[in-house]
Amino acid sequence: MSAPQAAPWPKIELHVHLEGTVRPETLLEIARRNDYALPADTVEGLAALYEYRDFAHFIEIWVMTTNALRTADDFRQVVVDYAAEAASHGAVYIEGIFSPAERVRRGVSWDEIFTGYCDGAQEAEEQHGVTVRLTPDIFRGATKEEAEQVVGHSAAYRERGVVGVGLGGMEADFPPEEYEPAFTLARAEGLGSVPHAGEHAGPVSVRGALEALGADRVRHGIRAVEDGGLVAELAGRGTVLDVCPISNLRTGAVVSLEEHPLPRLVAAGVRCSISTDDPAMFDTDLGRDYEAARSLGLDPRSAYTAGVEGALCDETTRDRLREIGAAFEWAPCR
């Protein structure tokens, strides 16, 4: 008889696009419910479409998936389903991203979107024991009015688990500085700042996120490694980078996993948390990304500790996460 499988070590995920967690089974169910036509009508057919080819293919699948999401129940289900998946890999805390202004442009109401995701976060904790907080993205290319509306609705749902505002999308085309007014408003409302930067644009993007947007954390941030002074600054500030190794490989941000800058960032004293980004679309899961990080020399406890320190949660939740980390026997994970 084989020995029982050890429980996965506890994990924190600070960077996951909830729309990018939708597996083919869920997408098919939601599409049927909404009478939304898909290019395939079986799980196997959809799974074949998910076989990632290039960034353009990722955008195609992203549009296909997000356009199927239309009701509060859809958004609720996405959160609950992903919490179940992440919990199976040891997740105890997640900060989920969603892009509300994109859905509003397609006729879904702000409150339908926020209510659905917040209901899902509450249900995820009740059903799966995973604490979920929410950090809506302003998409690059959004108008000033749309950006401010994202902030306004995020502030209105703060008591339901919205803790910050992000910035996502085509990084090289829209520098962070353009969104400074929205993030100034967000900080005034008590919301954290968690923009994407330093994935497909260089160190100047990371510096812009820090200086113009007052970033509490940087999502990706890996190209900071190209500027030694910036790396030293990140280490000195204690800024956490949300690193997504397999996503970086899939999108071509790194040529190979072996060449990923994670080891250099860690060696320089930069805190790095580990996340999946878009697990359904990048053929990964939280366990695989943590294993990828471990193969690059980042020990699981350090990744967990960075996640605790980088989380935008309240101090009571942070203390509980620290207690989980302190109670776990990490030695076999090294």
Short mmCIF file of C-alpha atoms in Angstrom, two decimals:
data_model
loop_
_atom_site.label_atom_id
_atom_site.label_comp_id
_atom_site.label_asym_id
_atom_site.label_seq_id
_atom_site.Cartn_x
_atom_site.Cartn_y
_atom_site.Cartn_z
CA MET A 1 0.00 0.00 0.00
CA SER A 2 1.38 3.41 -0.94
CA ALA A 3 1.92 6.04 1.73
CA PRO A 4 -0.75 8.75 1.98
CA GLN A 5 0.06 11.86 -0.02
CA ALA A 6 1.30 14.75 2.09
CA ALA A 7 -0.93 17.81 2.28
CA PRO A 8 0.24 20.68 0.06
CA TRP A 9 2.11 23.46 1.80
CA PRO A 10 0.08 26.66 2.43
CA LYS A 11 0.09 29.15 -0.39
CA ILE A 12 -0.87 32.77 -0.96
CA GLU A 13 -1.78 34.01 -4.43
CA LEU A 14 -1.82 37.76 -5.00
CA HIS A 15 -2.09 37.90 -8.79
CA VAL A 16 -4.81 35.94 -10.55
CA HIS A 17 -7.25 37.26 -13.14
CA LEU A 18 -10.54 35.62 -12.25
CA GLU A 19 -11.66 35.72 -15.88
CA GLY A 20 -8.51 33.77 -16.70
CA THR A 21 -9.36 30.95 -14.29
CA VAL A 22 -12.41 29.73 -16.21
CA ARG A 23 -11.78 26.12 -17.25
CA PRO A 24 -13.56 24.67 -20.32
CA GLU A 25 -16.17 22.84 -18.21
CA THR A 26 -17.25 26.06 -16.51
CA LEU A 27 -17.14 28.10 -19.70
CA LEU A 28 -19.40 25.61 -21.45
CA GLU A 29 -21.86 25.66 -18.55
CA ILE A 30 -21.99 29.47 -18.40
CA ALA A 31 -22.27 29.83 -22.19
CA ARG A 32 -25.22 27.44 -22.30
CA ARG A 33 -26.89 29.29 -19.45
CA ASN A 34 -26.52 32.61 -21.29
CA ASP A 35 -27.25 31.26 -24.79
CA TYR A 36 -23.79 32.40 -25.85
CA ALA A 37 -22.30 30.74 -28.93
CA LEU A 38 -18.85 29.19 -28.56
CA PRO A 39 -16.56 27.83 -31.29
CA ALA A 40 -16.98 24.34 -29.79
CA ASP A 41 -19.84 22.70 -27.91
CA THR A 42 -17.95 20.03 -25.94
CA VAL A 43 -15.44 20.19 -23.13
CA GLU A 44 -12.90 18.37 -25.31
CA GLY A 45 -13.42 20.83 -28.16
CA LEU A 46 -12.97 23.84 -25.89
CA ALA A 47 -9.92 22.27 -24.24
CA ALA A 48 -8.28 22.06 -27.66
CA LEU A 49 -8.88 25.80 -28.18
CA TYR A 50 -7.10 26.46 -24.88
CA GLU A 51 -3.85 24.96 -26.19
CA TYR A 52 -1.82 28.12 -26.09
CA ARG A 53 -0.02 29.15 -29.30
CA ASP A 54 0.97 32.79 -28.93
CA PHE A 55 -0.12 36.07 -27.34
CA ALA A 56 -2.67 36.77 -30.08
CA HIS A 57 -4.26 33.40 -29.36
CA PHE A 58 -4.38 34.27 -25.65
CA ILE A 59 -6.28 37.49 -26.46
CA GLU A 60 -8.69 35.52 -28.64
CA ILE A 61 -9.47 33.06 -25.83
CA TRP A 62 -9.67 35.91 -23.30
CA VAL A 63 -12.31 37.71 -25.40
CA MET A 64 -14.23 34.49 -25.96
CA THR A 65 -14.30 33.73 -22.24
CA THR A 66 -15.01 37.18 -20.85
CA ASN A 67 -17.84 37.84 -23.30
CA ALA A 68 -19.64 34.77 -21.96
CA LEU A 69 -19.73 36.26 -18.44
CA ARG A 70 -22.89 38.34 -18.13
CA THR A 71 -24.69 37.89 -14.81
CA ALA A 72 -23.94 38.18 -11.12
CA ASP A 73 -24.29 34.41 -10.87
CA ASP A 74 -21.62 33.95 -13.55
CA PHE A 75 -19.15 36.14 -11.67
CA ARG A 76 -20.02 34.43 -8.38
CA GLN A 77 -19.42 31.00 -9.87
CA VAL A 78 -16.05 31.99 -11.30
CA VAL A 79 -14.76 32.96 -7.84
CA VAL A 80 -16.15 29.90 -6.06
CA ASP A 81 -14.87 27.47 -8.68
CA TYR A 82 -11.39 28.94 -8.59
CA ALA A 83 -11.30 28.97 -4.79
CA ALA A 84 -12.03 25.23 -4.85
CA GLU A 85 -9.22 24.64 -7.35
CA ALA A 86 -6.71 26.83 -5.51
CA ALA A 87 -7.62 25.28 -2.14
CA SER A 88 -6.73 21.86 -3.53
CA HIS A 89 -3.19 23.23 -4.02
CA GLY A 90 -3.00 24.66 -0.51
CA ALA A 91 -4.24 28.23 -1.06
CA VAL A 92 -5.35 30.01 2.10
CA TYR A 93 -5.54 33.58 0.74
CA ILE A 94 -6.18 34.95 -2.77
CA GLU A 95 -6.36 38.44 -4.21
CA GLY A 96 -8.48 38.11 -7.34
CA ILE A 97 -8.43 40.55 -10.22
CA PHE A 98 -11.33 41.37 -12.54
CA SER A 99 -11.82 44.03 -15.22
CA PRO A 100 -15.25 45.60 -14.69
CA ALA A 101 -15.08 48.43 -17.23
CA GLU A 102 -14.63 45.94 -20.08
CA ARG A 103 -17.86 44.18 -19.09
CA VAL A 104 -19.69 47.49 -18.65
CA ARG A 105 -18.76 48.42 -22.21
CA ARG A 106 -20.60 45.26 -23.26
CA GLY A 107 -23.77 46.15 -21.42
CA VAL A 108 -23.34 44.58 -17.97
CA SER A 109 -24.05 46.89 -15.02
CA TRP A 110 -21.39 47.86 -12.50
CA ASP A 111 -23.42 46.53 -9.60
CA GLU A 112 -24.10 43.21 -11.34
CA ILE A 113 -20.36 42.70 -11.71
CA PHE A 114 -19.28 43.83 -8.25
CA THR A 115 -22.14 42.06 -6.47
CA GLY A 116 -21.37 38.80 -8.24
CA TYR A 117 -17.66 38.83 -7.47
CA CYS A 118 -18.23 39.90 -3.85
CA ASP A 119 -20.88 37.19 -3.37
CA GLY A 120 -18.38 34.71 -4.77
CA ALA A 121 -15.67 35.84 -2.36
CA GLN A 122 -18.00 35.36 0.59
CA GLU A 123 -19.13 31.93 -0.63
CA ALA A 124 -15.55 30.86 -1.34
CA GLU A 125 -14.59 31.36 2.29
CA GLU A 126 -17.72 29.64 3.56
CA GLN A 127 -17.37 26.61 1.28
CA HIS A 128 -13.62 26.20 0.85
CA GLY A 129 -11.99 28.08 3.72
CA VAL A 130 -10.07 30.37 1.35
CA THR A 131 -10.02 34.08 2.11
CA VAL A 132 -10.61 36.00 -1.13
CA ARG A 133 -10.08 39.72 -1.48
CA LEU A 134 -10.70 41.63 -4.70
CA THR A 135 -8.57 44.12 -6.66
CA PRO A 136 -10.40 45.32 -9.79
CA ASP A 137 -8.26 46.40 -12.73
CA ILE A 138 -8.47 49.59 -14.72
CA PHE A 139 -7.65 48.43 -18.23
CA ARG A 140 -5.04 50.36 -20.15
CA GLY A 141 -6.93 52.31 -22.78
CA ALA A 142 -9.83 53.08 -20.44
CA THR A 143 -11.06 56.66 -20.47
CA LYS A 144 -10.50 58.94 -17.47
CA GLU A 145 -14.19 58.61 -16.65
CA GLU A 146 -14.05 54.79 -16.79
CA ALA A 147 -10.96 54.73 -14.60
CA GLU A 148 -12.63 56.92 -12.00
CA GLN A 149 -15.78 54.78 -12.14
CA VAL A 150 -13.71 51.67 -11.38
CA VAL A 151 -12.30 53.46 -8.33
CA GLY A 152 -15.70 54.76 -7.23
CA HIS A 153 -17.37 51.37 -7.37
CA SER A 154 -14.36 49.71 -5.72
CA ALA A 155 -14.68 52.14 -2.82
CA ALA A 156 -18.42 51.47 -2.59
CA TYR A 157 -17.75 47.73 -2.21
CA ARG A 158 -14.85 48.05 0.23
CA GLU A 159 -16.88 46.52 3.05
CA ARG A 160 -17.48 43.47 0.86
CA GLY A 161 -13.85 42.60 0.26
CA VAL A 162 -12.54 45.04 -2.37
CA VAL A 163 -9.11 46.10 -1.09
CA GLY A 164 -7.29 47.73 -3.99
CA VAL A 165 -7.24 48.84 -7.61
CA GLY A 166 -4.93 47.60 -10.33
CA LEU A 167 -3.88 48.59 -13.84
CA GLY A 168 -3.68 45.94 -16.56
CA GLY A 169 -3.53 45.50 -20.31
CA MET A 170 -1.12 46.64 -22.99
CA GLU A 171 1.69 47.92 -20.81
CA ALA A 172 3.99 49.14 -23.56
CA ASP A 173 1.26 51.28 -25.15
CA PHE A 174 -0.07 53.01 -22.03
CA PRO A 175 2.50 54.14 -19.44
CA PRO A 176 1.45 54.29 -15.78
CA GLU A 177 1.65 58.08 -15.55
CA GLU A 178 -1.54 58.45 -17.62
CA TYR A 179 -3.54 56.91 -14.78
CA GLU A 180 -2.11 58.93 -11.90
CA PRO A 181 -5.39 60.83 -11.17
CA ALA A 182 -7.37 57.60 -10.75
CA PHE A 183 -4.80 56.10 -8.38
CA THR A 184 -4.59 59.32 -6.38
CA LEU A 185 -8.36 59.01 -5.94
CA ALA A 186 -8.02 55.32 -5.02
CA ARG A 187 -5.49 56.05 -2.30
CA ALA A 188 -7.72 58.83 -0.95
CA GLU A 189 -10.50 56.22 -0.69
CA GLY A 190 -8.26 53.91 1.33
CA LEU A 191 -7.67 51.45 -1.52
CA GLY A 192 -4.33 49.84 -2.28
CA SER A 193 -2.44 50.35 -5.55
CA VAL A 194 -1.42 47.17 -7.39
CA PRO A 195 -0.59 47.95 -11.03
CA HIS A 196 0.94 45.63 -13.60
CA ALA A 197 4.38 46.86 -14.62
CA GLY A 198 7.70 45.47 -15.76
CA GLU A 199 6.33 42.50 -17.68
CA HIS A 200 6.50 43.56 -21.33
CA ALA A 201 7.88 47.05 -20.68
CA GLY A 202 11.16 47.78 -18.95
CA PRO A 203 12.30 49.34 -15.68
CA VAL A 204 10.81 52.74 -16.57
CA SER A 205 7.36 51.17 -16.30
CA VAL A 206 8.12 49.84 -12.82
CA ARG A 207 9.46 53.19 -11.70
CA GLY A 208 6.36 54.91 -13.07
CA ALA A 209 4.16 52.51 -11.12
CA LEU A 210 6.05 53.29 -7.92
CA GLU A 211 6.28 57.05 -8.34
CA ALA A 212 3.13 58.04 -10.23
CA LEU A 213 0.74 55.39 -8.94
CA GLY A 214 2.15 54.90 -5.43
CA ALA A 215 2.26 51.13 -5.96
CA ASP A 216 1.95 49.09 -2.78
CA ARG A 217 2.98 46.03 -4.81
CA VAL A 218 3.99 45.55 -8.41
CA ARG A 219 2.34 42.85 -10.49
CA HIS A 220 5.12 41.09 -12.42
CA GLY A 221 7.92 43.66 -12.11
CA ILE A 222 10.50 41.18 -13.39
CA ARG A 223 12.13 43.57 -15.87
CA ALA A 224 13.26 45.71 -12.96
CA VAL A 225 16.23 43.34 -13.03
CA GLU A 226 17.58 45.37 -15.98
CA ASP A 227 18.24 48.35 -13.65
CA GLY A 228 20.43 47.60 -10.65
CA GLY A 229 19.50 50.84 -8.92
CA LEU A 230 15.80 50.04 -9.23
CA VAL A 231 16.34 46.53 -7.88
CA ALA A 232 18.14 47.97 -4.86
CA GLU A 233 15.29 50.44 -4.38
CA LEU A 234 12.66 47.67 -4.50
CA ALA A 235 14.64 45.68 -1.95
CA GLY A 236 15.06 48.72 0.29
CA ARG A 237 11.37 49.61 0.13
CA GLY A 238 10.34 46.01 0.82
CA THR A 239 8.10 46.16 -2.25
CA VAL A 240 6.65 42.76 -3.11
CA LEU A 241 6.64 41.64 -6.75
CA ASP A 242 3.88 39.27 -7.82
CA VAL A 243 5.89 36.88 -9.99
CA CYS A 244 4.11 34.47 -12.35
CA PRO A 245 6.82 32.19 -13.78
CA ILE A 246 4.77 30.06 -16.17
CA SER A 247 2.75 33.03 -17.43
CA ASN A 248 6.01 34.83 -18.17
CA LEU A 249 7.13 31.84 -20.20
CA ARG A 250 3.83 31.49 -22.09
CA THR A 251 3.65 35.17 -23.08
CA GLY A 252 7.29 35.34 -24.12
CA ALA A 253 8.30 37.72 -21.34
CA VAL A 254 11.11 35.21 -20.72
CA VAL A 255 12.68 32.95 -23.34
CA SER A 256 12.90 29.95 -21.03
CA LEU A 257 12.15 29.17 -17.42
CA GLU A 258 15.86 28.67 -16.78
CA GLU A 259 16.49 32.28 -17.81
CA HIS A 260 13.79 33.73 -15.56
CA PRO A 261 15.10 36.66 -13.48
CA LEU A 262 13.46 35.42 -10.27
CA PRO A 263 16.73 34.05 -8.79
CA ARG A 264 18.53 37.35 -9.40
CA LEU A 265 15.73 39.37 -7.84
CA VAL A 266 15.62 37.13 -4.77
CA ALA A 267 19.41 37.19 -4.43
CA ALA A 268 19.25 41.00 -4.44
CA GLY A 269 16.79 40.96 -1.54
CA VAL A 270 13.56 41.66 -3.45
CA ARG A 271 10.49 40.02 -1.95
CA CYS A 272 8.70 37.85 -4.52
CA SER A 273 5.30 36.24 -4.16
CA ILE A 274 4.19 33.53 -6.60
CA SER A 275 0.97 33.46 -8.64
CA THR A 276 -0.58 31.92 -11.74
CA ASP A 277 -1.89 35.05 -13.56
CA ASP A 278 -4.33 33.26 -15.94
CA PRO A 279 -4.11 29.57 -15.05
CA ALA A 280 -6.80 28.19 -17.37
CA MET A 281 -5.33 30.01 -20.36
CA PHE A 282 -1.67 29.29 -19.57
CA ASP A 283 -2.08 25.58 -18.76
CA THR A 284 -0.92 25.94 -15.18
CA ASP A 285 -2.17 25.90 -11.61
CA LEU A 286 -0.95 27.23 -8.29
CA GLY A 287 0.96 24.06 -7.47
CA ARG A 288 2.83 24.11 -10.78
CA ASP A 289 3.82 27.76 -10.48
CA TYR A 290 5.12 27.25 -6.94
CA GLU A 291 7.08 24.21 -8.14
CA ALA A 292 8.51 26.30 -10.98
CA ALA A 293 9.59 28.92 -8.47
CA ARG A 294 11.11 26.24 -6.24
CA SER A 295 13.06 24.91 -9.23
CA LEU A 296 14.51 28.41 -9.58
CA GLY A 297 15.67 28.44 -5.97
CA LEU A 298 12.83 30.26 -4.20
CA ASP A 299 11.89 28.20 -1.18
CA PRO A 300 8.13 27.90 -0.50
CA ARG A 301 8.28 29.51 2.92
CA SER A 302 9.92 32.64 1.50
CA ALA A 303 7.24 32.86 -1.18
CA TYR A 304 4.54 32.47 1.47
CA THR A 305 6.11 35.12 3.71
CA ALA A 306 6.32 37.55 0.78
CA GLY A 307 2.65 36.88 0.11
CA VAL A 308 1.74 37.65 3.72
CA GLU A 309 3.69 40.91 3.68
CA GLY A 310 2.36 41.98 0.29
CA ALA A 311 -1.32 41.22 0.91
CA LEU A 312 -3.69 44.18 1.13
CA CYS A 313 -5.70 42.52 3.89
CA ASP A 314 -6.49 43.87 7.36
CA GLU A 315 -4.06 43.16 10.17
CA THR A 316 -6.29 40.55 11.79
CA THR A 317 -6.21 38.51 8.58
CA ARG A 318 -2.47 39.08 8.21
CA ASP A 319 -1.87 37.81 11.74
CA ARG A 320 -3.91 34.69 10.97
CA LEU A 321 -1.86 34.08 7.81
CA ARG A 322 1.34 34.46 9.81
CA GLU A 323 0.04 31.91 12.32
CA ILE A 324 -0.68 29.45 9.50
CA GLY A 325 2.86 29.88 8.22
CA ALA A 326 4.40 29.53 11.66
CA ALA A 327 2.44 26.34 12.40
CA PHE A 328 3.44 24.52 9.21
CA GLU A 329 6.43 22.20 9.05
CA TRP A 330 8.34 23.71 6.09
CA ALA A 331 11.54 21.69 6.24
CA PRO A 332 10.40 18.90 3.83
CA CYS A 333 9.45 21.58 1.25
CA ARG A 334 12.96 22.91 0.85
#
